[in-house]
């Protein structure tokens, strides 16, 4: 892995394309190795299978990073990492300088054994937390040990604008990138260390190993009063800016970022980018992860619904509730719990609803102390709102 100070912005000779997350994932699983003249690789195990690991020789701090980084890769895939003090599928060490990983392959191209080295000097300045470059390095190197290549065709060092093959090569999409969010001049995101496998990493590693589908299958809260487990609660609640991808396999789930007065964007759609707790572009929902509800704070917030039955709470401030998908045209009911006439807006996006949608085509009715807004078979319920208070100025059609 590159030293965090070694990659520098540079002026590109010509504009480069932006990759989809699927294209980035293919770079990680295939294209990097092909360009290196090496076979693609992964451990030959069933979905949710076992990989043995030995990190007993690391310092206490190194063991801390290795343990939690492996737990995050297990979250994504269901792989069971079993520790041993003898020979293992993945051997960890810290005696050599720098940070790197390599694999020995069997004749069929599958991984026989992988080796990860992160030197003690590499992690010496960081503490026992999951929001620093040392922890990010362990996630990155374990990605290599499992079969992932780099986000671009570079190895050791790279300059943005020269060595990247696509414009959006950055930590925001993949921990396997060499470029921070601020080194990358094509994306809008604040600097933040990577605290989980990112959205393209999830796609890539699941292409190699599948997913057991048993990560947080009950109702889960991410953020304030979190119930996502100690590691995710720590990552999301950390005061140091971090970027992370949420993976969730079931239940009725909530993003709760109510305890802040900063402006936020909470986008519930898969692979969409959110900005929470004062950090731009730091949260992404993984492909296949379905989050139903969102709670924001007292800033001027943007909350974007998905195609599920969403319960949305904007908090104080001038908030916009955005509907792109006409509730997937599936007769869904979305609820806004705290709509404020005169300060909040309900926004409909023409691309999905059609340019003919207008205020006059919405059907309003009082339901007790609430208001139901219906269009075709879909409804939005505004809780504790007077029907008489609503007019065209409460809506935006874009």
XYZ file of C-alpha atoms in Angstrom:
398
model
C 0.000 0.000 0.000
C 1.207 3.503 -0.717
C 2.355 5.780 2.069
C -0.493 8.224 2.740
C 1.705 11.185 1.764
C 3.091 9.748 -1.472
C 0.179 10.292 -3.879
C -0.034 13.828 -5.270
C -2.609 15.559 -7.476
C -1.496 16.237 -11.024
C -3.076 17.805 -14.058
C -4.636 15.282 -16.406
C -3.799 15.556 -20.096
C -7.387 14.814 -21.078
C -10.665 14.168 -19.270
C -11.050 10.594 -18.072
C -14.317 8.684 -17.848
C -16.108 7.940 -14.609
C -16.551 4.266 -13.780
C -19.630 2.688 -12.309
C -19.125 0.785 -9.080
C -19.529 -2.410 -11.089
C -16.656 -1.387 -13.363
C -14.473 -0.538 -10.371
C -15.273 -3.930 -8.838
C -14.231 -5.648 -12.083
C -10.965 -3.723 -11.957
C -10.366 -5.127 -8.474
C -11.194 -8.757 -9.297
C -9.860 -9.034 -12.855
C -8.345 -6.112 -14.691
C -5.580 -5.309 -12.202
C -4.248 -8.871 -12.313
C -4.586 -9.102 -16.082
C -2.576 -5.890 -16.532
C 0.038 -7.263 -14.108
C 0.246 -10.430 -16.201
C -0.966 -12.562 -13.297
C -3.955 -14.853 -12.817
C -7.062 -13.692 -11.001
C -7.285 -15.358 -7.618
C -9.352 -16.255 -4.567
C -9.483 -18.952 -1.914
C -11.460 -21.972 -3.088
C -14.046 -22.116 -0.305
C -17.853 -22.381 -0.281
C -20.063 -19.398 0.574
C -19.606 -18.686 4.283
C -16.606 -21.020 4.418
C -13.558 -20.901 6.685
C -10.177 -19.228 6.192
C -7.543 -19.672 8.879
C -5.454 -16.674 9.960
C -2.387 -16.270 12.148
C -1.674 -12.802 13.517
C -0.213 -13.988 16.828
C 3.207 -12.558 15.947
C 1.953 -8.988 15.650
C 2.167 -6.393 18.382
C -0.936 -5.880 20.490
C -1.893 -2.893 18.342
C -1.332 -4.824 15.132
C -3.524 -7.641 16.434
C -6.226 -5.068 17.261
C -6.233 -3.762 13.680
C -6.063 -7.217 12.099
C -8.897 -8.590 14.240
C -11.359 -5.815 13.437
C -10.399 -5.559 9.759
C -11.058 -9.293 9.367
C -14.391 -8.872 11.149
C -15.445 -6.276 8.587
C -14.523 -8.516 5.643
C -16.504 -11.285 7.356
C -19.507 -8.927 7.625
C -19.439 -8.447 3.868
C -19.043 -12.101 2.852
C -19.901 -14.388 5.741
C -16.382 -15.893 5.611
C -15.404 -17.326 8.986
C -11.846 -16.262 9.872
C -10.466 -18.735 12.403
C -7.328 -17.790 14.327
C -4.466 -20.219 14.840
C -0.864 -20.031 16.053
C 0.415 -22.409 13.402
C 0.468 -22.354 9.627
C -2.613 -20.579 8.274
C -4.250 -19.564 5.016
C -3.339 -15.944 5.777
C -0.137 -15.268 7.700
C 0.444 -11.811 9.210
C 3.792 -10.272 10.073
C 5.327 -6.861 10.844
C 9.072 -7.433 10.578
C 9.590 -5.908 7.129
C 9.313 -2.231 6.267
C 6.221 -0.844 4.584
C 2.833 -2.470 3.993
C 2.131 -5.109 1.383
C 0.512 -8.482 0.728
C 1.183 -11.335 -1.678
C -0.266 -14.758 -2.415
C 1.034 -18.147 -3.472
C -1.272 -19.777 -5.996
C -2.164 -23.377 -6.667
C -1.953 -24.829 -10.163
C -5.670 -24.121 -10.691
C -5.155 -20.411 -9.904
C -6.800 -20.453 -6.491
C -4.916 -19.080 -3.485
C -2.849 -21.581 -1.530
C -1.596 -19.103 1.085
C -1.457 -15.325 1.511
C 0.964 -13.171 3.482
C 0.305 -9.711 4.935
C 3.032 -7.448 6.274
C 2.389 -4.099 7.962
C 5.461 -2.804 9.748
C 5.395 -1.603 13.333
C 6.650 1.816 12.228
C 3.684 2.087 9.801
C 1.212 1.965 12.702
C 3.344 3.606 15.399
C 1.669 7.032 15.355
C -1.951 5.804 15.484
C -3.941 4.693 18.492
C -6.426 1.947 19.266
C -9.309 3.188 17.126
C -10.840 2.418 13.754
C -10.553 5.817 12.093
C -6.940 6.133 11.046
C -4.623 5.195 8.205
C -3.212 2.193 10.042
C -6.607 0.508 10.283
C -7.368 1.444 6.673
C -4.078 -0.192 5.677
C -5.083 -3.478 7.309
C -8.424 -3.462 5.477
C -6.562 -2.775 2.214
C -3.914 -5.459 2.648
C -6.442 -8.099 3.697
C -8.334 -7.198 0.513
C -5.198 -8.180 -1.411
C -4.817 -11.367 0.632
C -8.362 -12.357 -0.372
C -7.731 -11.710 -4.068
C -8.436 -8.046 -4.804
C -6.093 -5.875 -6.838
C -5.716 -2.108 -6.831
C -8.359 0.306 -8.055
C -6.024 1.322 -10.857
C -3.099 -0.169 -12.706
C -0.530 1.106 -10.234
C 1.475 -0.537 -7.490
C 3.668 1.157 -4.907
C 3.004 4.788 -5.792
C 0.684 6.806 -8.019
C -0.184 10.376 -8.953
C -3.802 11.361 -9.500
C -4.326 12.752 -12.997
C -1.563 10.557 -14.380
C -1.876 7.036 -13.045
C -5.631 6.780 -12.557
C -7.553 5.238 -15.476
C -10.890 6.782 -14.510
C -11.918 10.040 -12.901
C -13.593 8.711 -9.737
C -10.742 6.483 -8.537
C -10.717 7.279 -4.800
C -11.211 5.993 -1.273
C -14.862 6.962 -1.519
C -15.570 3.969 -3.759
C -12.852 1.517 -2.739
C -10.297 0.995 -0.007
C -8.074 -0.460 -2.740
C -7.528 3.001 -4.251
C -4.355 5.012 -3.744
C -6.178 8.367 -3.836
C -7.902 10.124 -0.979
C -11.103 12.052 -1.548
C -9.210 15.337 -1.682
C -6.393 14.078 -3.925
C -9.135 13.155 -6.368
C -10.312 16.402 -7.974
C -13.320 14.878 -9.773
C -15.500 14.007 -6.768
C -17.167 16.129 -4.108
C -16.132 14.649 -0.788
C -14.186 15.639 2.295
C -11.053 13.845 3.430
C -11.940 10.850 5.583
C -10.141 7.626 6.409
C -11.763 4.424 5.174
C -13.235 2.396 8.033
C -14.938 -0.447 6.107
C -14.711 -2.181 2.760
C -16.329 0.347 0.432
C -19.183 0.012 -2.037
C -17.062 -1.320 -4.938
C -15.096 -3.560 -2.567
C -18.346 -5.167 -1.408
C -19.330 -5.892 -5.010
C -15.886 -7.247 -5.827
C -15.418 -9.504 -2.819
C -18.934 -10.903 -3.215
C -18.121 -11.684 -6.829
C -15.269 -13.848 -5.532
C -16.882 -15.378 -2.422
C -20.607 -14.676 -2.535
C -22.473 -13.652 0.611
C -24.015 -15.722 3.377
C -26.766 -13.104 3.722
C -26.768 -13.117 7.523
C -25.296 -9.714 8.386
C -27.671 -7.733 10.603
C -30.918 -9.384 9.547
C -33.063 -7.889 12.335
C -34.266 -4.282 12.668
C -31.107 -2.186 12.938
C -30.394 1.455 13.759
C -27.242 3.004 12.283
C -26.024 6.188 13.966
C -27.492 7.699 17.114
C -28.595 5.034 19.607
C -27.119 2.505 17.199
C -27.859 -1.197 17.356
C -25.520 -2.275 14.541
C -23.004 -3.956 16.846
C -19.939 -2.603 18.577
C -17.673 -2.243 15.549
C -20.166 -0.400 13.314
C -21.421 1.703 16.228
C -17.821 2.716 16.923
C -17.100 3.548 13.278
C -20.259 5.585 12.733
C -20.039 7.316 16.115
C -16.352 8.238 15.915
C -15.596 11.956 16.072
C -12.740 11.607 13.556
C -14.051 11.880 9.974
C -14.444 8.423 8.479
C -16.019 7.058 5.333
C -17.897 3.783 5.399
C -20.327 1.560 3.531
C -23.332 0.030 5.260
C -24.060 -3.644 4.595
C -27.336 -5.020 5.945
C -29.146 -8.210 4.980
C -32.622 -7.745 6.423
C -35.062 -6.202 8.888
C -36.592 -2.740 8.949
C -33.629 -0.432 9.311
C -33.008 3.214 10.160
C -30.279 5.777 9.532
C -30.446 8.046 12.590
C -28.347 11.211 12.486
C -30.643 13.401 14.572
C -28.007 14.603 17.015
C -26.395 17.267 14.835
C -27.175 20.786 13.710
C -25.108 20.520 10.528
C -26.716 20.284 7.102
C -26.925 16.677 5.968
C -27.828 14.614 2.926
C -29.297 11.190 3.683
C -29.950 9.150 0.545
C -31.605 5.782 1.160
C -31.026 4.399 -2.328
C -28.562 1.577 -2.931
C -25.087 2.807 -3.903
C -26.102 6.412 -3.235
C -23.732 8.790 -1.456
C -24.763 10.576 1.729
C -23.098 13.326 3.756
C -23.626 13.057 7.505
C -22.232 14.612 10.668
C -20.468 17.396 8.804
C -18.481 15.233 6.382
C -19.307 15.436 2.669
C -19.655 12.143 0.803
C -18.826 9.818 3.704
C -21.644 7.244 3.772
C -22.740 4.807 1.059
C -25.362 2.072 1.182
C -24.109 -1.163 -0.386
C -25.736 -2.800 -3.370
C -28.465 -5.115 -2.087
C -28.785 -3.322 1.247
C -32.270 -2.003 1.882
C -32.723 0.768 4.452
C -36.282 1.900 5.135
C -36.120 4.926 7.445
C -34.134 8.123 7.932
C -33.915 10.631 10.780
C -31.920 13.839 10.399
C -31.061 16.718 12.723
C -31.644 20.430 13.022
C -29.775 21.547 9.898
C -31.193 22.224 6.455
C -31.279 18.650 5.260
C -31.888 16.713 2.053
C -33.523 13.309 2.560
C -33.936 11.072 -0.471
C -36.450 8.230 -0.367
C -36.006 4.849 -2.024
C -38.558 2.362 -3.377
C -39.493 0.916 0.020
C -42.073 2.154 2.509
C -40.008 4.913 4.081
C -40.543 6.775 7.347
C -38.682 10.079 7.092
C -37.965 12.635 9.820
C -36.195 15.843 8.868
C -35.861 17.440 12.293
C -35.735 21.216 12.647
C -34.457 23.382 9.801
C -35.524 23.834 6.203
C -35.618 20.286 4.864
C -36.276 18.781 1.443
C -37.818 15.350 1.049
C -37.009 13.965 -2.403
C -38.914 11.208 -4.205
C -37.294 9.781 -7.320
C -39.069 6.504 -7.838
C -42.802 7.019 -7.393
C -42.403 4.461 -4.610
C -41.363 2.074 -7.387
C -44.946 2.335 -8.676
C -45.869 -0.384 -6.195
C -48.616 1.208 -4.114
C -46.209 2.000 -1.282
C -46.945 4.413 1.541
C -44.174 6.774 2.597
C -44.498 8.799 5.788
C -43.002 12.167 6.703
C -43.309 12.553 10.460
C -42.522 16.251 10.900
C -43.317 18.189 7.726
C -43.385 21.929 8.423
C -45.443 24.101 6.079
C -43.452 27.134 4.974
C -40.027 25.712 5.735
C -39.918 22.165 4.299
C -40.401 21.061 0.692
C -41.562 17.839 -0.949
C -39.699 17.343 -4.223
C -40.647 15.065 -7.121
C -38.091 14.266 -9.818
C -39.491 14.405 -13.350
C -37.229 11.690 -14.733
C -39.142 9.073 -12.782
C -42.584 10.567 -12.301
C -42.857 12.031 -15.779
C -42.888 15.719 -16.738
C -46.693 15.797 -16.574
C -46.777 15.459 -12.784
C -47.867 18.728 -11.171
C -49.526 20.041 -8.048
C -52.938 19.876 -9.667
C -52.612 16.116 -10.215
C -51.982 15.335 -6.538
C -54.980 14.071 -4.588
C -55.126 15.431 -1.023
C -57.285 14.099 1.793
C -57.425 14.464 5.561
C -56.833 11.264 7.551
C -57.504 12.174 11.156
C -54.798 14.662 12.114
C -52.704 13.703 9.076
C -52.782 14.455 5.351
C -52.611 11.823 2.630
C -51.148 12.818 -0.740
C -51.922 10.335 -3.498
C -50.686 10.059 -7.072
C -51.567 7.002 -9.108
C -51.360 4.129 -6.606
C -48.732 5.717 -4.390
C -49.178 7.768 -1.226
C -47.231 10.056 1.064
C -48.614 10.561 4.553
C -47.793 13.811 6.356
C -48.247 13.323 10.072
C -49.857 16.077 12.172
C -50.341 18.446 9.240
C -53.466 20.464 8.465
C -54.873 20.002 4.983
C -55.686 23.702 4.809
C -52.057 24.647 5.386
C -50.759 22.999 2.203
C -50.424 24.760 -1.131
C -48.291 24.679 -4.256
C -45.424 26.421 -2.434
C -44.852 23.277 -0.339
C -43.911 21.261 -3.417
C -41.183 21.307 -6.008
C -41.305 19.494 -9.361
C -37.845 19.234 -10.910
